[in-house]
Tab-separated table of C-alpha atoms and ligand atoms in Angstrom:
chain	number	residue	atom	x	y	z
A	1	MET	CA	-64.217	-21.127	-56.340
A	2	ASN	CA	-60.240	-21.398	-55.119
A	3	LEU	CA	-58.407	-18.021	-55.079
A	4	TRP	CA	-56.005	-19.126	-57.826
A	5	GLU	CA	-59.033	-19.236	-60.140
A	6	ASN	CA	-59.339	-15.422	-59.797
A	7	ASN	CA	-56.266	-15.191	-61.945
A	8	VAL	CA	-57.494	-17.711	-64.649
A	9	ARG	CA	-58.088	-16.145	-68.077
A	10	ARG	CA	-61.527	-17.462	-68.363
A	11	VAL	CA	-63.336	-17.444	-71.676
A	12	VAL	CA	-66.420	-19.205	-73.240
A	13	PRO	CA	-64.886	-20.808	-76.118
A	14	TYR	CA	-66.109	-21.088	-79.712
A	15	THR	CA	-68.332	-24.028	-80.571
A	16	PRO	CA	-67.309	-25.948	-83.621
A	17	GLY	CA	-69.633	-27.941	-85.749
A	18	GLU	CA	-70.033	-31.528	-84.752
A	19	GLN	CA	-67.413	-33.725	-86.067
A	20	PRO	CA	-69.125	-37.183	-85.881
A	21	LYS	CA	-66.991	-40.400	-85.703
A	22	CYS	CA	-68.942	-42.562	-87.926
A	23	SER	CA	-68.725	-42.478	-91.702
A	24	TYR	CA	-72.469	-43.221	-92.634
A	25	ILE	CA	-73.554	-39.470	-91.766
A	26	ILE	CA	-74.147	-37.165	-94.671
A	27	LYS	CA	-72.271	-34.380	-93.351
A	28	LEU	CA	-73.368	-30.747	-94.372
A	29	ASN	CA	-72.788	-28.978	-91.095
A	30	THR	CA	-69.166	-27.510	-91.377
A	31	ASN	CA	-68.682	-26.202	-94.802
A	32	GLU	CA	-66.082	-28.872	-95.810
A	33	ASN	CA	-65.535	-29.799	-99.400
A	34	PRO	CA	-67.029	-33.119	-100.297
A	35	PHE	CA	-64.221	-33.761	-102.872
A	36	PRO	CA	-60.934	-35.091	-101.947
A	37	PRO	CA	-57.822	-32.709	-101.995
A	38	SER	CA	-55.695	-32.369	-105.456
A	39	PRO	CA	-54.351	-35.799	-106.270
A	40	LYS	CA	-50.952	-33.693	-106.574
A	41	ALA	CA	-51.351	-32.828	-102.946
A	42	ALA	CA	-52.488	-36.576	-102.036
A	43	GLN	CA	-49.249	-37.632	-103.626
A	44	ILE	CA	-47.043	-35.308	-101.585
A	45	VAL	CA	-48.460	-36.897	-98.411
A	46	LYS	CA	-48.095	-40.534	-99.543
A	47	GLU	CA	-44.444	-40.115	-100.695
A	48	PHE	CA	-43.583	-37.747	-97.610
A	49	ASP	CA	-40.028	-38.986	-96.179
A	50	SER	CA	-40.641	-39.381	-92.674
A	51	ASP	CA	-36.980	-38.639	-91.610
A	52	LYS	CA	-37.864	-34.967	-92.536
A	53	LEU	CA	-39.915	-34.858	-89.308
A	54	ARG	CA	-36.527	-34.979	-87.398
A	55	LEU	CA	-35.967	-31.529	-88.457
A	56	TYR	CA	-38.181	-28.418	-87.245
A	57	PRO	CA	-40.189	-27.128	-90.411
A	58	ASP	CA	-39.195	-24.115	-92.472
A	59	THR	CA	-40.466	-21.157	-90.496
A	60	ASP	CA	-41.209	-19.002	-93.423
A	61	SER	CA	-43.232	-21.686	-95.213
A	62	THR	CA	-41.322	-20.694	-98.348
A	63	VAL	CA	-42.744	-23.366	-100.905
A	64	LEU	CA	-46.165	-22.778	-99.922
A	65	VAL	CA	-45.834	-18.715	-99.750
A	66	ASP	CA	-43.949	-18.889	-103.046
A	67	ALA	CA	-46.620	-20.852	-104.547
A	68	LEU	CA	-49.223	-18.632	-103.485
A	69	ALA	CA	-47.066	-15.519	-104.647
A	70	GLU	CA	-47.242	-17.210	-108.389
A	71	ARG	CA	-50.993	-18.104	-108.101
A	72	TYR	CA	-52.363	-14.605	-107.118
A	73	GLY	CA	-49.573	-12.498	-108.628
A	74	VAL	CA	-48.628	-11.084	-105.078
A	75	ASP	CA	-44.921	-10.724	-103.822
A	76	SER	CA	-44.056	-13.261	-101.119
A	77	ASP	CA	-43.211	-10.635	-98.568
A	78	ARG	CA	-46.999	-9.533	-98.754
A	79	ILE	CA	-48.446	-12.855	-97.812
A	80	PHE	CA	-48.614	-14.357	-94.409
A	81	VAL	CA	-49.445	-18.300	-93.638
A	82	GLY	CA	-51.156	-19.790	-90.771
A	83	VAL	CA	-52.564	-23.009	-89.320
A	84	GLY	CA	-55.976	-22.479	-90.744
A	85	SER	CA	-57.569	-19.020	-91.334
A	86	ASP	CA	-58.704	-19.240	-87.752
A	87	ASP	CA	-55.012	-18.889	-86.901
A	88	VAL	CA	-54.393	-16.114	-89.398
A	89	LEU	CA	-57.365	-14.193	-87.980
A	90	SER	CA	-56.603	-14.703	-84.354
A	91	MET	CA	-52.875	-13.438	-84.948
A	92	ALA	CA	-54.493	-10.533	-86.873
A	93	PHE	CA	-56.857	-9.522	-83.902
A	94	LEU	CA	-53.930	-9.890	-81.524
A	95	THR	CA	-51.692	-7.748	-83.953
A	96	PHE	CA	-54.196	-4.969	-85.373
A	97	PHE	CA	-56.824	-4.672	-82.629
A	98	ASN	CA	-54.959	-2.715	-79.932
A	99	SER	CA	-57.027	0.308	-79.563
A	100	ASP	CA	-59.170	1.659	-76.805
A	101	LYS	CA	-62.014	2.101	-79.474
A	102	PRO	CA	-64.062	-0.855	-80.237
A	103	VAL	CA	-63.626	-3.271	-83.040
A	104	ILE	CA	-66.563	-3.278	-85.268
A	105	PHE	CA	-68.221	-6.339	-87.038
A	106	PRO	CA	-71.800	-7.451	-88.270
A	107	ASP	CA	-73.989	-8.819	-85.598
A	108	ILE	CA	-74.721	-11.985	-87.640
A	109	THR	CA	-71.168	-13.254	-88.702
A	110	TYR	CA	-68.679	-15.773	-87.856
A	111	SER	CA	-68.971	-16.656	-84.373
A	112	PHE	CA	-65.107	-16.998	-83.488
A	113	TYR	CA	-64.793	-12.969	-83.753
A	114	ASP	CA	-66.529	-12.153	-80.426
A	115	VAL	CA	-64.550	-15.154	-78.757
A	116	TRP	CA	-60.965	-13.854	-80.030
A	117	CYS	CA	-62.251	-10.304	-78.873
A	118	ASP	CA	-62.924	-11.685	-75.415
A	119	VAL	CA	-59.691	-13.806	-75.016
A	120	TYR	CA	-57.594	-10.928	-76.190
A	121	ARG	CA	-59.574	-8.386	-74.071
A	122	ILE	CA	-60.528	-6.286	-77.234
A	123	LYS	CA	-63.643	-3.963	-76.912
A	124	TYR	CA	-66.192	-4.680	-79.927
A	125	GLU	CA	-69.290	-3.608	-81.146
A	126	THR	CA	-71.545	-5.295	-83.560
A	127	LYS	CA	-73.396	-3.562	-86.280
A	128	ALA	CA	-76.780	-5.020	-87.127
A	129	LEU	CA	-77.311	-6.432	-90.777
A	130	LYS	CA	-80.329	-5.187	-92.517
A	131	ASP	CA	-83.445	-7.385	-92.761
A	132	ASP	CA	-82.307	-8.923	-96.022
A	133	PHE	CA	-78.907	-9.810	-94.172
A	134	THR	CA	-76.866	-7.176	-96.185
A	135	ILE	CA	-74.350	-4.869	-94.422
A	136	ASP	CA	-75.133	-1.050	-94.403
A	137	ALA	CA	-71.574	0.293	-95.369
A	138	ASN	CA	-72.669	3.563	-93.419
A	139	ASP	CA	-72.652	1.631	-90.240
A	140	TYR	CA	-68.658	1.382	-90.783
A	141	PHE	CA	-68.180	5.060	-91.262
A	142	CYS	CA	-67.453	5.767	-87.687
A	143	GLU	CA	-64.451	5.718	-85.186
A	144	ASN	CA	-63.316	2.233	-84.477
A	145	GLY	CA	-60.244	0.226	-83.441
A	146	GLY	CA	-60.527	-1.954	-86.462
A	147	ILE	CA	-63.221	-3.675	-88.681
A	148	VAL	CA	-63.506	-7.288	-89.738
A	149	ILE	CA	-66.144	-8.294	-92.067
A	150	PRO	CA	-66.511	-11.761	-93.968
A	151	ASN	CA	-67.230	-11.739	-97.810
A	152	PRO	CA	-69.380	-13.534	-98.459
A	153	ASN	CA	-70.721	-13.366	-94.864
A	154	ALA	CA	-71.271	-16.436	-92.939
A	155	PRO	CA	-73.453	-18.070	-92.004
A	156	THR	CA	-75.690	-15.905	-94.474
A	157	GLY	CA	-73.713	-16.461	-97.631
A	158	VAL	CA	-74.414	-12.942	-98.971
A	159	LEU	CA	-71.702	-11.392	-101.038
A	160	GLN	CA	-71.237	-7.787	-101.131
A	161	SER	CA	-69.146	-5.833	-103.924
A	162	VAL	CA	-65.637	-4.793	-103.774
A	163	ASP	CA	-66.896	-1.298	-104.421
A	164	MET	CA	-68.725	-1.361	-101.075
A	165	PHE	CA	-65.383	-2.575	-99.227
A	166	GLU	CA	-63.736	0.080	-100.874
A	167	SER	CA	-66.009	2.796	-99.671
A	168	ILE	CA	-65.382	1.351	-95.961
A	169	LEU	CA	-61.634	1.402	-96.614
A	170	LYS	CA	-61.862	4.937	-97.805
A	171	ALA	CA	-63.661	6.052	-94.701
A	172	ASN	CA	-61.129	4.086	-92.399
A	173	THR	CA	-57.629	4.946	-92.737
A	174	ASN	CA	-57.059	5.230	-89.075
A	175	SER	CA	-57.662	1.411	-88.233
A	176	VAL	CA	-57.143	-2.049	-89.947
A	177	VAL	CA	-59.825	-3.519	-91.985
A	178	ILE	CA	-59.803	-7.270	-92.325
A	179	VAL	CA	-61.948	-8.980	-95.037
A	180	ASP	CA	-62.413	-12.705	-94.214
A	181	GLU	CA	-62.839	-14.416	-97.956
A	182	ALA	CA	-63.146	-17.986	-96.413
A	183	TYR	CA	-65.870	-18.436	-99.095
A	184	ILE	CA	-64.732	-15.968	-101.951
A	185	ASP	CA	-63.667	-18.907	-104.459
A	186	PHE	CA	-67.414	-19.856	-104.986
A	187	GLY	CA	-68.290	-16.927	-107.100
A	188	GLY	CA	-67.247	-13.697	-105.313
A	189	GLU	CA	-64.619	-11.014	-106.528
A	190	SER	CA	-61.821	-10.684	-103.970
A	191	CYS	CA	-60.756	-7.572	-102.379
A	192	VAL	CA	-57.117	-8.404	-103.073
A	193	LYS	CA	-56.904	-6.253	-106.006
A	194	LEU	CA	-57.348	-3.260	-103.288
A	195	ILE	CA	-54.071	-4.363	-101.297
A	196	ASP	CA	-51.931	-1.906	-103.362
A	197	LYS	CA	-54.143	0.935	-102.805
A	198	TYR	CA	-54.810	0.590	-98.984
A	199	GLU	CA	-51.909	-0.346	-96.521
A	200	ASN	CA	-54.228	-1.254	-93.945
A	201	LEU	CA	-56.051	-3.836	-95.678
A	202	LEU	CA	-55.664	-7.349	-94.891
A	203	VAL	CA	-57.376	-10.228	-96.752
A	204	VAL	CA	-57.615	-13.468	-95.513
A	205	GLN	CA	-58.413	-16.762	-97.261
A	206	THR	CA	-58.216	-20.615	-96.635
A	207	PHE	CA	-57.557	-23.976	-98.201
A	208	SER	CA	-60.373	-25.459	-95.904
A	209	LYS	CA	-63.335	-24.873	-98.244
A	210	SER	CA	-62.347	-24.586	-102.147
A	211	ARG	CA	-59.416	-26.551	-101.743
A	212	SER	CA	-60.689	-29.495	-99.748
A	213	MET	CA	-58.016	-29.341	-97.067
A	214	ALA	CA	-59.820	-28.311	-93.834
A	215	GLY	CA	-57.879	-31.308	-92.110
A	216	ALA	CA	-54.537	-29.850	-93.103
A	217	ARG	CA	-55.110	-26.471	-91.606
A	218	ILE	CA	-53.873	-23.790	-93.993
A	219	GLY	CA	-54.987	-20.152	-94.143
A	220	TYR	CA	-53.194	-17.063	-95.503
A	221	ALA	CA	-53.506	-13.252	-95.814
A	222	PHE	CA	-52.420	-10.829	-98.433
A	223	GLY	CA	-51.591	-7.196	-97.282
A	224	SER	CA	-49.128	-4.717	-97.658
A	225	LYS	CA	-45.512	-5.449	-96.632
A	226	LYS	CA	-45.518	-3.348	-93.542
A	227	LEU	CA	-49.001	-5.296	-92.196
A	228	ILE	CA	-47.401	-8.720	-92.910
A	229	LYS	CA	-44.309	-7.749	-91.170
A	230	TYR	CA	-46.409	-6.770	-87.957
A	231	LEU	CA	-48.165	-10.056	-88.227
A	232	ASN	CA	-45.041	-11.910	-88.567
A	233	ASP	CA	-43.577	-10.156	-85.616
A	234	VAL	CA	-46.318	-11.148	-83.452
A	235	LYS	CA	-46.444	-14.839	-84.872
A	236	PHE	CA	-42.603	-15.181	-84.086
A	237	SER	CA	-43.034	-13.915	-80.580
A	238	ILE	CA	-45.290	-16.906	-79.841
A	239	ASN	CA	-44.470	-19.707	-81.841
A	240	SER	CA	-42.279	-19.934	-84.756
A	241	TYR	CA	-42.702	-23.576	-86.063
A	242	THR	CA	-46.505	-23.446	-86.511
A	243	MET	CA	-47.049	-25.261	-89.764
A	244	ASN	CA	-45.616	-28.685	-90.274
A	245	TRP	CA	-43.600	-29.771	-93.342
A	246	VAL	CA	-46.179	-32.094	-94.996
A	247	THR	CA	-48.738	-29.397	-94.678
A	248	GLN	CA	-46.451	-26.918	-96.606
A	249	LEU	CA	-45.397	-29.051	-99.275
A	250	ALA	CA	-48.954	-30.715	-99.926
A	251	GLY	CA	-50.482	-27.159	-99.682
A	252	ALA	CA	-48.042	-25.957	-102.317
A	253	GLU	CA	-49.095	-28.698	-104.829
A	254	SER	CA	-52.708	-28.015	-104.335
A	255	VAL	CA	-52.053	-24.252	-105.195
A	256	LYS	CA	-50.118	-25.416	-108.436
A	257	ASP	CA	-53.264	-27.607	-109.371
A	258	GLU	CA	-55.274	-25.005	-110.946
A	259	GLU	CA	-57.289	-27.431	-113.210
A	260	TYR	CA	-58.469	-29.539	-110.532
A	261	PHE	CA	-59.352	-26.476	-108.264
A	262	GLN	CA	-61.287	-25.131	-111.104
A	263	LYS	CA	-63.159	-28.420	-111.710
A	264	THR	CA	-64.106	-29.357	-108.210
A	265	LYS	CA	-65.128	-25.399	-107.434
A	266	ASN	CA	-67.405	-25.412	-110.398
A	267	GLU	CA	-68.940	-28.549	-109.522
A	268	ILE	CA	-69.986	-27.122	-106.154
A	269	VAL	CA	-71.014	-24.014	-107.614
A	270	ARG	CA	-73.503	-26.031	-110.059
A	271	VAL	CA	-74.607	-28.143	-107.236
A	272	ARG	CA	-75.409	-24.975	-105.244
A	273	GLU	CA	-77.586	-23.481	-108.053
A	274	TYR	CA	-79.329	-26.818	-108.442
A	275	SER	CA	-79.947	-26.839	-104.465
A	276	LYS	CA	-81.229	-23.386	-104.837
A	277	GLU	CA	-84.126	-24.363	-107.065
A	278	LYS	CA	-84.848	-27.474	-105.184
A	279	LEU	CA	-85.027	-25.579	-101.631
A	280	ALA	CA	-87.324	-23.163	-103.370
A	281	GLU	CA	-89.846	-25.827	-104.552
A	282	LEU	CA	-89.745	-27.262	-100.938
A	283	GLY	CA	-90.791	-24.032	-99.682
A	284	PHE	CA	-87.654	-22.752	-98.273
A	285	GLU	CA	-86.634	-19.111	-98.423
A	286	PHE	CA	-82.928	-17.770	-98.471
A	287	PRO	CA	-80.842	-15.007	-99.153
A	288	ASP	CA	-78.862	-15.489	-102.307
A	289	SER	CA	-75.657	-17.429	-101.498
A	290	MET	CA	-72.188	-16.957	-103.407
A	291	SER	CA	-70.668	-19.567	-100.856
A	292	ASN	CA	-70.588	-23.514	-100.678
A	293	PHE	CA	-73.789	-23.249	-98.210
A	294	ILE	CA	-77.294	-21.971	-98.154
A	295	PHE	CA	-79.036	-20.139	-95.193
A	296	ALA	CA	-82.405	-21.316	-95.355
A	297	THR	CA	-85.666	-20.892	-93.283
A	298	HIS	CA	-88.784	-22.660	-94.143
A	299	LYS	CA	-92.133	-20.982	-94.670
A	300	THR	CA	-94.102	-23.107	-92.309
A	301	VAL	CA	-91.914	-25.705	-90.472
A	302	PRO	CA	-89.573	-24.411	-87.642
A	303	ALA	CA	-85.778	-25.052	-88.559
A	304	LYS	CA	-85.155	-26.600	-84.998
A	305	THR	CA	-87.597	-29.274	-85.925
A	306	ILE	CA	-86.091	-29.979	-89.415
A	307	PHE	CA	-82.487	-29.845	-87.774
A	308	GLU	CA	-83.677	-32.574	-85.366
A	309	LYS	CA	-85.335	-34.803	-87.840
A	310	LEU	CA	-82.615	-34.694	-90.396
A	311	LYS	CA	-80.199	-35.657	-87.434
A	312	GLU	CA	-82.441	-38.677	-86.902
A	313	LYS	CA	-81.922	-39.626	-90.399
A	314	SER	CA	-78.067	-39.327	-90.096
A	315	ILE	CA	-77.985	-35.805	-92.155
A	316	PHE	CA	-76.190	-33.255	-90.224
A	317	VAL	CA	-76.631	-29.417	-90.994
A	318	ARG	CA	-75.918	-26.498	-88.860
A	319	TYR	CA	-78.399	-24.569	-86.449
A	320	TRP	CA	-77.758	-21.839	-84.073
A	321	ASN	CA	-80.310	-21.035	-81.181
A	322	LYS	CA	-79.319	-17.431	-81.470
A	323	ASP	CA	-81.114	-13.981	-81.711
A	324	ARG	CA	-82.475	-13.283	-85.284
A	325	ILE	CA	-81.178	-16.606	-86.869
A	326	ASN	CA	-82.672	-19.228	-84.732
A	327	ASN	CA	-85.077	-20.035	-87.518
A	328	HIS	CA	-82.602	-20.806	-90.070
A	329	LEU	CA	-80.447	-23.832	-91.178
A	330	ARG	CA	-76.958	-23.477	-92.689
A	331	ILE	CA	-76.589	-26.098	-95.075
A	332	THR	CA	-73.363	-27.200	-96.841
A	333	ILE	CA	-73.307	-28.021	-100.415
A	334	GLY	CA	-72.254	-31.582	-100.712
A	335	THR	CA	-72.186	-33.749	-103.865
A	336	GLN	CA	-75.203	-34.088	-106.141
A	337	GLU	CA	-75.821	-37.323	-104.558
A	338	GLN	CA	-75.636	-36.185	-100.921
A	339	MET	CA	-78.020	-33.139	-101.798
A	340	ASP	CA	-80.371	-35.609	-103.459
A	341	LYS	CA	-80.640	-37.545	-100.346
A	342	LEU	CA	-80.982	-34.158	-98.450
A	343	PHE	CA	-84.035	-33.222	-100.600
A	344	GLU	CA	-85.458	-36.829	-100.200
A	345	ALA	CA	-85.508	-36.633	-96.396
A	346	LEU	CA	-86.746	-33.045	-96.414
A	347	CYS	CA	-89.573	-33.940	-98.482
A	348	GLU	CA	-90.408	-36.830	-95.899
A	349	ILE	CA	-89.986	-34.371	-93.095
A	350	LEU	CA	-92.168	-31.790	-94.675
A	351	SER	CA	-94.992	-34.205	-95.613
A	352	GLU	CA	-95.018	-35.572	-92.193
A	353	ASN	CA	-95.391	-32.238	-90.721
A	354	GLU	CA	-98.211	-31.487	-93.114
A	355	ARG	CA	-100.128	-34.530	-91.713
A	356	SER	CA	-99.387	-34.064	-88.167
B	1	PMP	N1	-63.746	-17.453	-91.377
B	1	PMP	C1	-65.032	-17.928	-91.740
B	1	PMP	C2	-66.083	-16.860	-92.125
B	1	PMP	C3	-65.455	-19.339	-91.520
B	1	PMP	O1	-66.618	-19.745	-91.763
B	1	PMP	C4	-64.380	-20.215	-91.340
B	1	PMP	C5	-64.727	-21.620	-91.104
B	1	PMP	N2	-65.199	-22.027	-89.929
B	1	PMP	C6	-63.032	-19.652	-90.984
B	1	PMP	C7	-62.800	-18.345	-91.349
B	1	PMP	C8	-61.970	-20.503	-90.579
B	1	PMP	O2	-61.678	-21.481	-91.382
B	1	PMP	P1	-60.318	-22.263	-91.428
B	1	PMP	O3	-59.775	-22.092	-89.958
B	1	PMP	O4	-60.640	-23.738	-91.646
B	1	PMP	O5	-59.569	-21.777	-92.479
């Protein structure tokens, strides 16, 4: 190793789900939405005046923030937007997790959290989920440098109550508590209703899942005026012009198209409930999911085998070779047609397995 390499900030990066280049794949591996974005957002992209690209974008993303403020009934100065919720969360880690005490989060959770802790040199500790993959709130009643928990959790899909989060907030007035609600729109109750009561609560959401705009990269957070100001101070100390014009405008139109949002989201919830029945019939077990994916294990066939055989059939789901979850598959909810193809493939794989 060369001496200069001693000074390099070395990290083991987050591994995103595979993004295959070919279009014939049934892609159920990264929790994207199978439906197109709102036609109103699509129209903005189509009609975008490229001359606007000459100018830097609005640093405050005003049209987008105002649309979110209107939709959620939260003042604009209590909303922060970023380039995907990964950007919002990473900024929040950098801004709020600056203590000698460890930040705490579940052992089975979004696998970016420990990566941000490593890159920003933040101490952390994980708290084991119970065997049924639920969180024990008591684990969070301890001294800490911050808390981050997804609700519903990923990759388990398990939703916990706003009351449980409130109990954690009551016990933690000395650190920032982040609730990552990437999947909340698929049937959960948001903790956003608690932001008036708890100045140290940050609730993070995204356009990537329920709004079909993963490619646009839009995330946002709700919190007290103070929290949002601190976040913006750090953001503006790194890069002021993060979100491009087209994204800001298309995002705002998407938020205004409530009817389309409800229609597509309800269809995913319907297909998810149907998928639960089908998976159970095929011998899978899973915690009840309130997200746009199901975290399933088969009673007899190893998850890794199913993952590989599905891949041979051009169906991608997500598998992690990690402690406690190496016999589970995370299956994103696609369209009815995609899911039926998945179930057909699973039937074949499971019966081949019985014969061999
Ligand atoms: N939080 C959780 C729990 C997620 O699963 C994801 C998706 N990978 C994100 C945040 C980030 O999503 P995005 O950056 O696309 O908003």
